Coordinates of C-alpha atoms and ligand atoms in Angstrom, one line a residue:
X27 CA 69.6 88.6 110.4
X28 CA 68.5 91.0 113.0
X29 CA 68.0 94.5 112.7
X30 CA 71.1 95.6 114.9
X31 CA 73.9 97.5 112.8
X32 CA 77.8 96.2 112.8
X33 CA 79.8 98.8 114.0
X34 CA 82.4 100.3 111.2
X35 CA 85.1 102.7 110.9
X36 CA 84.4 106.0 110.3
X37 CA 83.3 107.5 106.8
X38 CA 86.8 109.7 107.3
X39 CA 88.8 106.9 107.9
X40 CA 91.2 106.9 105.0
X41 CA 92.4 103.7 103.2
X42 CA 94.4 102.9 100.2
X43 CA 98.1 101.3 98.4
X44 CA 101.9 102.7 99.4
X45 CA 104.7 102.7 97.4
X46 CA 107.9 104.4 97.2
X47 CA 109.9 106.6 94.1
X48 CA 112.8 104.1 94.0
X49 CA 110.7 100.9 94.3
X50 CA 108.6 102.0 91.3
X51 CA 109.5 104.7 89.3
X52 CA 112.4 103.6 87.2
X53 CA 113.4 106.0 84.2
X54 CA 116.0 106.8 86.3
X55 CA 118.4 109.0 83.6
X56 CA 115.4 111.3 81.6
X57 CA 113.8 114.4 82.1
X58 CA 116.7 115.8 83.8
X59 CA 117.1 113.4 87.4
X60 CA 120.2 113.1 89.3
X61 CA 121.4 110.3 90.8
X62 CA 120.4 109.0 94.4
X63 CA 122.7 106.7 96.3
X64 CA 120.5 103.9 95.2
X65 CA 121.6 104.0 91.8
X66 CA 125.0 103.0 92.1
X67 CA 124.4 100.9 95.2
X68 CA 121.7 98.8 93.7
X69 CA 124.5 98.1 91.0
X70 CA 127.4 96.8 92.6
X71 CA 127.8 92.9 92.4
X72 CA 126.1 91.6 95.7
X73 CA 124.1 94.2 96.9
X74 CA 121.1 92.4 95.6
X75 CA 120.9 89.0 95.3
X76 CA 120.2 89.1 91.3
X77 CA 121.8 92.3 90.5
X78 CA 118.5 93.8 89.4
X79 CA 118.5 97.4 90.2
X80 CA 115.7 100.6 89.9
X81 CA 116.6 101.3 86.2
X82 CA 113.2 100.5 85.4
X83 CA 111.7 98.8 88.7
X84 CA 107.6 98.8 87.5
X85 CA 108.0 101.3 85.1
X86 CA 105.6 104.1 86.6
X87 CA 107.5 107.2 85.7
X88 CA 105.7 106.1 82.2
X89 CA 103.1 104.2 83.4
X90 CA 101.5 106.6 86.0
X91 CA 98.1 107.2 84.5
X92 CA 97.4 103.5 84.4
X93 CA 98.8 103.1 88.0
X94 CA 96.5 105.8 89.0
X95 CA 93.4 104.1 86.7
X96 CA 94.1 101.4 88.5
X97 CA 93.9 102.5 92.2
X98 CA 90.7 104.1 91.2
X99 CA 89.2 100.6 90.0
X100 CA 90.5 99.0 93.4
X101 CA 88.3 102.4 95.0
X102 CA 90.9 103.3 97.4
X103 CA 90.2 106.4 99.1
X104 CA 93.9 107.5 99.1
X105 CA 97.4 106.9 97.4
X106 CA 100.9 107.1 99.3
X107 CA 103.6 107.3 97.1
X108 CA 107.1 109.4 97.8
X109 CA 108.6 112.4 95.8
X110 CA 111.9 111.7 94.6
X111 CA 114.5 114.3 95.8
X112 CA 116.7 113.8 92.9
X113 CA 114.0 114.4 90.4
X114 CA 113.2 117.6 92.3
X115 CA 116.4 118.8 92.8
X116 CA 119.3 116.4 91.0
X117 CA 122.2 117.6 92.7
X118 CA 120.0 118.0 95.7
X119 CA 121.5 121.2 97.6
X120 CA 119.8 124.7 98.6
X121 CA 121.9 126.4 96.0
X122 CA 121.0 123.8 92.9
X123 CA 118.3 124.3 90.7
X124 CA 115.2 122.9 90.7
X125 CA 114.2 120.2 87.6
X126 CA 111.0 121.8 86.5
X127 CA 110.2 118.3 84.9
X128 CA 110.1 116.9 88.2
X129 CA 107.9 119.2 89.6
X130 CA 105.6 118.8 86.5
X131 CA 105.7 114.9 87.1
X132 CA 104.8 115.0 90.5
X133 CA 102.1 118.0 89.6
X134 CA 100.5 116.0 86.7
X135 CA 100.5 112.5 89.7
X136 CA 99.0 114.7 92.0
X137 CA 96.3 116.4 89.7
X138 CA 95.2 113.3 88.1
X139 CA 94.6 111.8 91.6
X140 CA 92.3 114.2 92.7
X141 CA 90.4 114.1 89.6
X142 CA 90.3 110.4 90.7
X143 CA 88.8 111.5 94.0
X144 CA 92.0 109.8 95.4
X145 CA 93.9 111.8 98.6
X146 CA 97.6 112.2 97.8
X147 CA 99.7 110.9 100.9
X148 CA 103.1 112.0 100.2
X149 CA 106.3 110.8 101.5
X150 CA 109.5 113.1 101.5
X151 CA 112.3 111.1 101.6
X152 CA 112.0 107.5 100.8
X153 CA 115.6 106.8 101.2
X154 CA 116.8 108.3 97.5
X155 CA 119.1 110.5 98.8
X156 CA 120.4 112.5 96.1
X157 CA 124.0 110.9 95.3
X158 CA 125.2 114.6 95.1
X159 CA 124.6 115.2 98.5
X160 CA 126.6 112.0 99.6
X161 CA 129.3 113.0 97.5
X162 CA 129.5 116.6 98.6
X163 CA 129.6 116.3 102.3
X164 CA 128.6 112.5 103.5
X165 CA 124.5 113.3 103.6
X166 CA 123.4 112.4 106.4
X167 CA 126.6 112.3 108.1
X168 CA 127.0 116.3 108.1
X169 CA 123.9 117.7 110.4
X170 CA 124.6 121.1 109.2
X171 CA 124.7 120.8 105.4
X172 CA 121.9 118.2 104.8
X173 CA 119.4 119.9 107.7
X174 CA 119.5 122.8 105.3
X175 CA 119.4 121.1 102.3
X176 CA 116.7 118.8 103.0
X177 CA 114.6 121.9 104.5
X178 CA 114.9 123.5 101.2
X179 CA 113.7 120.5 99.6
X180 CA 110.8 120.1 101.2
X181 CA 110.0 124.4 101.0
X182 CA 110.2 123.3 97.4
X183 CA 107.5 120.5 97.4
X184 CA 105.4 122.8 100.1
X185 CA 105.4 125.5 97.7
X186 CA 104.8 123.0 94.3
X187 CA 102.7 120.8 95.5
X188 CA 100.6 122.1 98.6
X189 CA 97.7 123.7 97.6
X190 CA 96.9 120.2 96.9
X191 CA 98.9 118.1 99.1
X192 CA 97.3 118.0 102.8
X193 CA 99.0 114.9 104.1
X194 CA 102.9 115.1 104.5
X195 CA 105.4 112.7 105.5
X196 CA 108.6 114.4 105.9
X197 CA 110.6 110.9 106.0
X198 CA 110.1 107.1 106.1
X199 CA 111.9 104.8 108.7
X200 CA 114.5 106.7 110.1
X201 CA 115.9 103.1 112.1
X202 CA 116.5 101.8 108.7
X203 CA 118.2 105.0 107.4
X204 CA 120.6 104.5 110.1
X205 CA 120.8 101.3 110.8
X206 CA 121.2 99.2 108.0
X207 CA 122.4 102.5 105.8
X208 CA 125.4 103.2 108.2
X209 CA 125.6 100.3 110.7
X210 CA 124.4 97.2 109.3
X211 CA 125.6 98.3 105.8
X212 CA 122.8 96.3 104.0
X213 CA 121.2 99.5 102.6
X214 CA 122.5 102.6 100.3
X215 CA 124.9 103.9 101.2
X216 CA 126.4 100.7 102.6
X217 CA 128.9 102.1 105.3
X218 CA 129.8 99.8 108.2
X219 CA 133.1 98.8 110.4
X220 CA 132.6 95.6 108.5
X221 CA 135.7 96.2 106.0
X222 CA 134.2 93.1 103.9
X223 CA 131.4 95.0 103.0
X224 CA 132.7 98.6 103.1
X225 CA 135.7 100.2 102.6
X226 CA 134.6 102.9 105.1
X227 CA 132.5 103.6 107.7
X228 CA 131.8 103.7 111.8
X229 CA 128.8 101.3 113.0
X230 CA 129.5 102.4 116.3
X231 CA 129.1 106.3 115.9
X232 CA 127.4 106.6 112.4
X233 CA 124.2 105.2 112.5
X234 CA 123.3 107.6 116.2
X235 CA 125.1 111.0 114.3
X236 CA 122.8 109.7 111.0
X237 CA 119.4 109.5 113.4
X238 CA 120.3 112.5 114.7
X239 CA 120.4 114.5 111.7
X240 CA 117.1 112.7 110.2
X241 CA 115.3 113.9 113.5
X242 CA 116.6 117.5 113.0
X243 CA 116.0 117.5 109.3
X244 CA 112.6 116.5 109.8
X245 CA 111.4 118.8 112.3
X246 CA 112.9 122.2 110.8
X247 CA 111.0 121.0 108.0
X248 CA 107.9 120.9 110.1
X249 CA 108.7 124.0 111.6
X250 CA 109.0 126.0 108.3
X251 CA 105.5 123.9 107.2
X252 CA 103.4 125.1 110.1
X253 CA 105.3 128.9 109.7
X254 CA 104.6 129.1 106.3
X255 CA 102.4 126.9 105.0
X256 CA 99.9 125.6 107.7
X257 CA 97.6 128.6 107.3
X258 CA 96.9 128.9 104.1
X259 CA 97.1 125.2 102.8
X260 CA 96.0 124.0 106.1
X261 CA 97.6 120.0 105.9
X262 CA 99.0 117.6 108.6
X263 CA 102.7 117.3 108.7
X264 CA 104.2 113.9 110.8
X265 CA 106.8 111.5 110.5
X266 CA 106.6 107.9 110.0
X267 CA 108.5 105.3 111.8
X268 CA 109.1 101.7 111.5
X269 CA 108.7 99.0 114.7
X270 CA 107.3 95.8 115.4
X271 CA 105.6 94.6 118.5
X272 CA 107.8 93.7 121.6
X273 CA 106.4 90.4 123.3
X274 CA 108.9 89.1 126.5
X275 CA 109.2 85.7 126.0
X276 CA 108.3 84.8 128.9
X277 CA 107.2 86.4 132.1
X278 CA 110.6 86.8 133.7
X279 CA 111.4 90.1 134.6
X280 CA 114.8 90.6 132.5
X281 CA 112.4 89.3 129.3
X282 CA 110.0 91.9 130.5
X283 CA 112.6 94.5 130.3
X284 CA 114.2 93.1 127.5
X285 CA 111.0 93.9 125.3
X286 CA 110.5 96.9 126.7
X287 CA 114.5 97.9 125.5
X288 CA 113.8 96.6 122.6
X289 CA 110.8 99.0 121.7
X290 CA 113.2 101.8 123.0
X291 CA 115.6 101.9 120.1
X292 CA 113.3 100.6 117.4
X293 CA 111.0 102.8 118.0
X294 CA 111.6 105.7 121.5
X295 CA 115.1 106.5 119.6
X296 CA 113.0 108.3 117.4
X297 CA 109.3 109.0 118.8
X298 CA 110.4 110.0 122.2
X299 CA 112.4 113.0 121.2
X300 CA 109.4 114.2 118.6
X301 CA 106.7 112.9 121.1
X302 CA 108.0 113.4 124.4
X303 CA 111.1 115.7 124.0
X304 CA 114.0 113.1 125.1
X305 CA 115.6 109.8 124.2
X306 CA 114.7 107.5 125.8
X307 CA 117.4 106.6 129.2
X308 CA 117.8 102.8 127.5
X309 CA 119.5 104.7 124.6
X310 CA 121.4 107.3 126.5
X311 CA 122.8 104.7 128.7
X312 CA 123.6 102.2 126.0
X313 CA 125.6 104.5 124.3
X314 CA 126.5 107.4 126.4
X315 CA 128.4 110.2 124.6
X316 CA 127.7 108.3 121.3
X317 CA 124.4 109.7 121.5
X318 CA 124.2 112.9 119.9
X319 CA 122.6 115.6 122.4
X320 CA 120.1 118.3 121.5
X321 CA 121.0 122.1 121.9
X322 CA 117.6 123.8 124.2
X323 CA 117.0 125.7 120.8
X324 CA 116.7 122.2 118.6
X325 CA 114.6 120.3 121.4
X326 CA 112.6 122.8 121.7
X327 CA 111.9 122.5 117.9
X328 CA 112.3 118.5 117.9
X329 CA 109.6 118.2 120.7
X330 CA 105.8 118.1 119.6
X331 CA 106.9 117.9 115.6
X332 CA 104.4 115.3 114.4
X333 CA 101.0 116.1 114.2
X334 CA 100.4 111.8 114.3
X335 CA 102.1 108.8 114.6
X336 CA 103.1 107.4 111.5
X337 CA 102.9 103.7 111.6
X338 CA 104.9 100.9 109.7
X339 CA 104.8 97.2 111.4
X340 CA 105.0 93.8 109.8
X341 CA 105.4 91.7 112.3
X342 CA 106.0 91.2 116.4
X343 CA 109.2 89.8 118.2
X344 CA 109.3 87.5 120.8
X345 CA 112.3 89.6 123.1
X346 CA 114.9 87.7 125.3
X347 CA 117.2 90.3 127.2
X348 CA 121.0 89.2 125.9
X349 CA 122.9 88.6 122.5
X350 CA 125.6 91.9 121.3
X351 CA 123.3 93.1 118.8
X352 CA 123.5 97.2 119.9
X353 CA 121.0 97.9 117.0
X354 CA 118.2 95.5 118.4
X355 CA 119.1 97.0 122.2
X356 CA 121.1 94.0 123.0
X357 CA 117.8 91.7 122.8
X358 CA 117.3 88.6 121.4
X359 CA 114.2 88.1 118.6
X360 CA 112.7 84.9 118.1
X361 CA 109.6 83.2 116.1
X362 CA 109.8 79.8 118.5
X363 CA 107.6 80.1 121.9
X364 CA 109.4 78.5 125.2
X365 CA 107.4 76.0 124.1
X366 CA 109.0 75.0 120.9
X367 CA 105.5 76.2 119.1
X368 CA 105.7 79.0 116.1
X369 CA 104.3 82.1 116.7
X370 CA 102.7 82.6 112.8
X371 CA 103.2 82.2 109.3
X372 CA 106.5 82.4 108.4
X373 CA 107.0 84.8 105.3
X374 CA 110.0 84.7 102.7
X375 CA 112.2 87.3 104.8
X376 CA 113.4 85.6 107.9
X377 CA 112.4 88.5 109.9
X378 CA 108.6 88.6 109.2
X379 CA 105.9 85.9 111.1
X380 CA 102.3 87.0 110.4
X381 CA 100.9 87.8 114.2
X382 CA 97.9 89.8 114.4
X383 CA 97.2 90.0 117.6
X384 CA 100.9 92.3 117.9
X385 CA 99.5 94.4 115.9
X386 CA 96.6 95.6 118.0
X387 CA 99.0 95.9 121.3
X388 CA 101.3 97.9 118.9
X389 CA 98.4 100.3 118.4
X390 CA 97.2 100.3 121.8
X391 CA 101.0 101.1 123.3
X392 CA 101.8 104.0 121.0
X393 CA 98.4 105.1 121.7
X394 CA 98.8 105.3 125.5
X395 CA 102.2 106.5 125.1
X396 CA 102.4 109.5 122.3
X397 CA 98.1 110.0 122.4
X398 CA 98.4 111.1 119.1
X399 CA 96.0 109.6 116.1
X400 CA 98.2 106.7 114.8
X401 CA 98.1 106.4 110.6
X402 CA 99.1 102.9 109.5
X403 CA 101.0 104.1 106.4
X404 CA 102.4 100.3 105.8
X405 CA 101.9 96.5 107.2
X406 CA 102.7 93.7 105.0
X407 CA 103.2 90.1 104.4
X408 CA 106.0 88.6 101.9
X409 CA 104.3 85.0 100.6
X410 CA 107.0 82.4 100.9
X411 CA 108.9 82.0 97.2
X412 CA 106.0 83.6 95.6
X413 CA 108.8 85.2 93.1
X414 CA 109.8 81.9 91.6
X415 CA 106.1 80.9 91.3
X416 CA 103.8 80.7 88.1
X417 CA 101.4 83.8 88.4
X418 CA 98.2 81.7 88.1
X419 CA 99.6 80.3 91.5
X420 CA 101.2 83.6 92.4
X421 CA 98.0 85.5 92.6
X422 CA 96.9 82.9 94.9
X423 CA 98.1 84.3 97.6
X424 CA 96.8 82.7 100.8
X425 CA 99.2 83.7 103.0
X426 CA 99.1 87.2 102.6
X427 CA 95.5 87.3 102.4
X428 CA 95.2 85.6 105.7
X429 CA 97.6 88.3 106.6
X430 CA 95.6 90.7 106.3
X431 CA 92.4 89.2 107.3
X432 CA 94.6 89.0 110.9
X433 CA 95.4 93.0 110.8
X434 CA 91.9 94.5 109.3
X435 CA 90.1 92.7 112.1
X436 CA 92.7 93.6 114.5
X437 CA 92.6 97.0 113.3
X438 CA 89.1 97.3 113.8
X439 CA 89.2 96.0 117.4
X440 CA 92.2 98.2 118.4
X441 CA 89.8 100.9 116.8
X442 CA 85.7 99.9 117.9
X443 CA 86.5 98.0 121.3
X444 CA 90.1 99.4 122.8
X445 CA 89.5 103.0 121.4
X446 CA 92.5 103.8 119.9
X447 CA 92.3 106.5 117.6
X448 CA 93.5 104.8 114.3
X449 CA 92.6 107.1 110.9
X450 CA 94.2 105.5 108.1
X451 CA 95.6 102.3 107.1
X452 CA 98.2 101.9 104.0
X453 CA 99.0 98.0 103.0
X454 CA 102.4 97.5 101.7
X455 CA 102.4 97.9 98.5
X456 CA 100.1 98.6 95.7
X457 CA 102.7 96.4 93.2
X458 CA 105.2 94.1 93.4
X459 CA 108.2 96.4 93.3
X460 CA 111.9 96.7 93.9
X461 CA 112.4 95.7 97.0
X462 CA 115.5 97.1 98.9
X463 CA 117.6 94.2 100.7
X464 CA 114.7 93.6 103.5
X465 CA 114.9 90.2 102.9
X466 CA 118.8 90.4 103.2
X467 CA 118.3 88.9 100.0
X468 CA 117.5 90.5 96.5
X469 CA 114.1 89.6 96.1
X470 CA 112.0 91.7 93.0
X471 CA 108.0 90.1 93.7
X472 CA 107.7 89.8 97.1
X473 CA 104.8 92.4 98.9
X474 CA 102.6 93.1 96.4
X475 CA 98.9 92.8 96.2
X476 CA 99.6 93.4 92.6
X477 CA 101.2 90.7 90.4
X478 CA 103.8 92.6 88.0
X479 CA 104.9 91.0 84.5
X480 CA 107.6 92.5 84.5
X481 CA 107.9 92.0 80.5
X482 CA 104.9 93.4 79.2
X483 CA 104.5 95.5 82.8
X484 CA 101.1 94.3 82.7
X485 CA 99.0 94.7 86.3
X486 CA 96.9 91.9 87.8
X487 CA 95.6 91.7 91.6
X488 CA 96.0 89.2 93.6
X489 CA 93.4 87.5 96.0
X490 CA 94.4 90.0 98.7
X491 CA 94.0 92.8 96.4
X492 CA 90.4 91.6 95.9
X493 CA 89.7 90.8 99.6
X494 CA 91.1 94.2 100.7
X495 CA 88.7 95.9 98.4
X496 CA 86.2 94.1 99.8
X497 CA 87.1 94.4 103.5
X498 CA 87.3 98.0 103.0
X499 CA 84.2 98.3 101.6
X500 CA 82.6 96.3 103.8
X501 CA 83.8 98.1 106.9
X502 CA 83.8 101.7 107.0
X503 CA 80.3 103.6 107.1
X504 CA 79.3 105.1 103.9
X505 CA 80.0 108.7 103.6
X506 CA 77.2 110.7 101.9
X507 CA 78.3 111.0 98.8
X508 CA 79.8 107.8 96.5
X509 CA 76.6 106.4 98.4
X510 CA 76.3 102.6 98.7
X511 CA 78.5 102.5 95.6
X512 CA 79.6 98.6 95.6
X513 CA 83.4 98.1 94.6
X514 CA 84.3 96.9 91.4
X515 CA 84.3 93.5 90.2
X516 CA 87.2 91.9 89.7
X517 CA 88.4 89.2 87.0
X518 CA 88.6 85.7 88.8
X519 CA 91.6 84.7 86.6
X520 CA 94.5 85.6 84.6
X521 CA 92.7 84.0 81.3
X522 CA 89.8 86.8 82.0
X523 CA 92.2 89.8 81.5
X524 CA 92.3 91.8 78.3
X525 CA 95.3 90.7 76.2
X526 CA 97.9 93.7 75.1
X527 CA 100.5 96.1 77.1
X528 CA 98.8 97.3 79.6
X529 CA 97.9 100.8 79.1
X530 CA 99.6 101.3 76.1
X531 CA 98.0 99.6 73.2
X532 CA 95.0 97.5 72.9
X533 CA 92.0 97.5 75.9
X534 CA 94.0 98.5 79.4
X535 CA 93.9 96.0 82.6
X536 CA 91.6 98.6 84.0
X537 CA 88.9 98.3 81.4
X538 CA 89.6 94.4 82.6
X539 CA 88.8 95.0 85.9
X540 CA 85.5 96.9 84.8
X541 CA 84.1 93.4 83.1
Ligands
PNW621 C1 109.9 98.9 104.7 N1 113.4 95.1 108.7 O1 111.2 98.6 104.9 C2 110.0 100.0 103.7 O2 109.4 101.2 104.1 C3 109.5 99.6 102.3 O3 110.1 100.5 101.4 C4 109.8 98.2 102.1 O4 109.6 97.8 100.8 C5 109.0 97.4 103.1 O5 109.2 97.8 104.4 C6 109.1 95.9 103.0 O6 110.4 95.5 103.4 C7 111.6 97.7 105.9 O7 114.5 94.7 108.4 C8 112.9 97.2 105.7 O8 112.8 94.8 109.7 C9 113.5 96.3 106.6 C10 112.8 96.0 107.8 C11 111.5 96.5 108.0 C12 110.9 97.3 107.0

């Protein structure tokens, strides 16, 4: 070897698992929780493909600690996970009482991480929209009632949970709040023109007016944070948005344009206004006076509201101009090249091909376009019928590990050779989990680098868990402290894990992992 030093990511960069209230938590009825439109949506016949629903999801409303012991054996440096509104506040409004269980929950999470030495990265709004608040006045439907509502809600967390919490999240995917809540119809609370799938609802006006409000909601949020807050707990407040890379496909100029629309209303319909102060002129001439507008004294709070970009991506598009879809920009996506070649591994959701190389010029255009510091806060891979699969062969997971072999070493190119200011990265998720309707099909095991049992709710990592560890490790420089320390060793295979409930009777997983 010779004596020169691989470059690595800085000793602040921050890595570690997310995961979200709904997809997790379960215990949905105790300690004093109202509903959130997920509930009921999860249960109607045909939402999800085998009718499970969040009632107990991976059981970590109970089984926190081990979660957290966990995390701590897998030496992540940070934990993003999302309060649930409902718990906080179950009916939700700025005249409802607070659930001082829920505060205690999220206290005790938040406590026993630090003692960890893990950074709490905390989501806002996850999608759990109290039920209450749906039922009251239509959510996110009503700017003026939830703007309030939701600002109180966060005051609440600000106040509970600050002197602790540095990194905030005010809300997750706002494209997929809209979209597939209010146009699409695929995700709670289901509304859509399409009277098949809902008795009510406008997929031409809703999911704009919805967009709107989330924008407005999270920025008078921000505003009250950095008023009232900023100085004294001294934390970052942003957003976090979903998009995928854009690629033409090919090199004529409407294709060009096309991807270029295409990145407008996945992602400018909600970073230009916060980044730039505007949305974008694709958006306000595709929908004209659908487009909700601004007032001077909202801009002027909208504009400059995100102290980073907040990064989820899974995949990249191959973009021909055409097609009706309004919520794709009226652009085609495709896997196939012109020349009939596949552009990755295709994953279990249709919509998800393993590219790595669209991650890096994702990174490098929101860094030339917002110059912001970009935090990844979720990338993915969903391994093809891994739920139906034994979990010897489940935890073999190939795929995903090549997956994310792709997007650490594009990471750290985007970061060491193109510059881009890149300070955290979050893998999708810590555990197999609930998972939505992403797939457009009910699936319950599908991004994990966790396997769940979801009879005994026993824990065991998959391969990517391992090489993640590893790659992390690995490649960020050491920061004075934990010096050198090498990560934990992991079991090889299932046979090697302690038998018994994890965490609740007999040796834990996590003494396992210690072997
Ligand atoms: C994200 N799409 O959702 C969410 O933040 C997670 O809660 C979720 O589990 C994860 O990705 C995996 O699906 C998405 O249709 C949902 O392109 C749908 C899409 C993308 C992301």
């Amino acid at each position: 070897m010779s004596g020169t030093v691989a470059p690595k990511l800085s000793k602040d960069f921050i890595w570690g698992f997310a995961t979200a209230s709904f997809q997790i938590e379960g215990s949905t009825d105790v300690d004093g929780r109202g509903k959130s439109i997920w509930d009921d949506f999860s249960k109607q016949p045909g939402k999800t493909m085998d009718g499970r629903d969040g009632d107990v999801a991976t059981d970590s409303y109970r089984l926190w600690k081990e979660d957290i012991a966990l995390l701590a054996q897998y030496g992540v440096k940070s934990y993003r996970f999302s309060v649930s509104w409902s718990r906080v506040i179950p009916l939700g409004g700025r005249n409802d009482p607070v659930n001082p269980k829920g505060i205690q929950f999220y206290s005790n999470l938040i406590d026993a991480l630090l003692e960890n030495g893990i950074v709490p990265f905390v989501t806002l709004y996850h999608w759990d929209l109290p039920q209450a608040l749906h039922d009251r006045y239509g959510g996110w439907l009503n700017k003026d009632e939830i703007v309030q509502d939701y600002v109180r809600y966060a005051k609440v967390c600000f106040e509970s949970f600050g002197d602790r919490v540095k990194h905030w999240l005010t809300m997750n995917e706002p494209w997929c709040i809209s979209i597939l809540g209010y146009g699409r119809g695929v995700f709670a609370p289901g509304r859509s023109s399409d009277r098949e799938r809902s008795p009510e609802g406008n997929s031409s006006t809703e999911p704009w007016i919805v967009g709107h409000s989330v924008i407005l909601a999270h920025a008078y949020a921000v505003k009250l944070y950095r008023e009232e807050f900023k100085a004294s707990q001294g934390g970052q407040i942003g957003i976090t948005l979903n998009g995928d890379w854009a690629m033409p496909y090919d090199d004529s100029p409407q294709n060009v344009e096309a991807a270029q629309h295409a990145l407008d209303v996945a992602i400018g319909w909600f970073a230009d206004p916060i980044y730039l102060g505007h949305y974008p002129d694709y958006m306000k001439q595709m929908l004209r006076e659908r487009l909700p507008e601004f007032t001077p004294e909202e801009l002027a709070v909208v504009k400059g509201s995100s102290d980073f970009y907040g990064m989820n991506t899974y995949t990249t598009n191959l973009c021909r101009a055409g097609g009706d879809d309004e919520f794709q920009g009226f652009v085609e996506y495709t896997f196939i090249r012109p020349d009939g070649t596949q552009l990755g591994t295709q994953a279990h959701c249709a919509w998800l091909q393993d590219y790595p190389q669209g991650f890096r010029d994702l990174l490098n255009y929101l860094w030339k376009r917002y110059k912001l510091p970009i935090y990844v806060t979720e990338n993915g891979f969903a391994v093809k019928d891994e739920n139906s699969k034994p979990i010897e062969e489940a935890l073999q997971d190939n795929d995903r590990v090549n997956y994310f072999k792709g997007t650490t070493s594009a990471l750290k190119a985007a970061v060491l050779e193109d510059g881009v200011d890149v300070r955290a990265y979050f893998p999708w998720s810590f555990v197999d989990n609930f998972e939505w309707q992403a797939c457009l099909l009910y699936h319950h095991r599908i991004f994990g680098v966790t396997y769940v049992d979801y009879e005994t709710q026993k824990r065991y990592p998959k391969e990517s868990a391992k090489f993640l560890v590893k790659w992390f490790g690995n490649n960020i420089d050491a920061a004075e402290k934990p010096s050198n320390k090498a990560p934990p060793a992991l079991p090889q295979k299932v046979a090697d894990y302690p038998s018994g409930h994890f965490g609740l009777e007999g040796p834990s997983i996590v003494q396992g992992l210690k072997a």
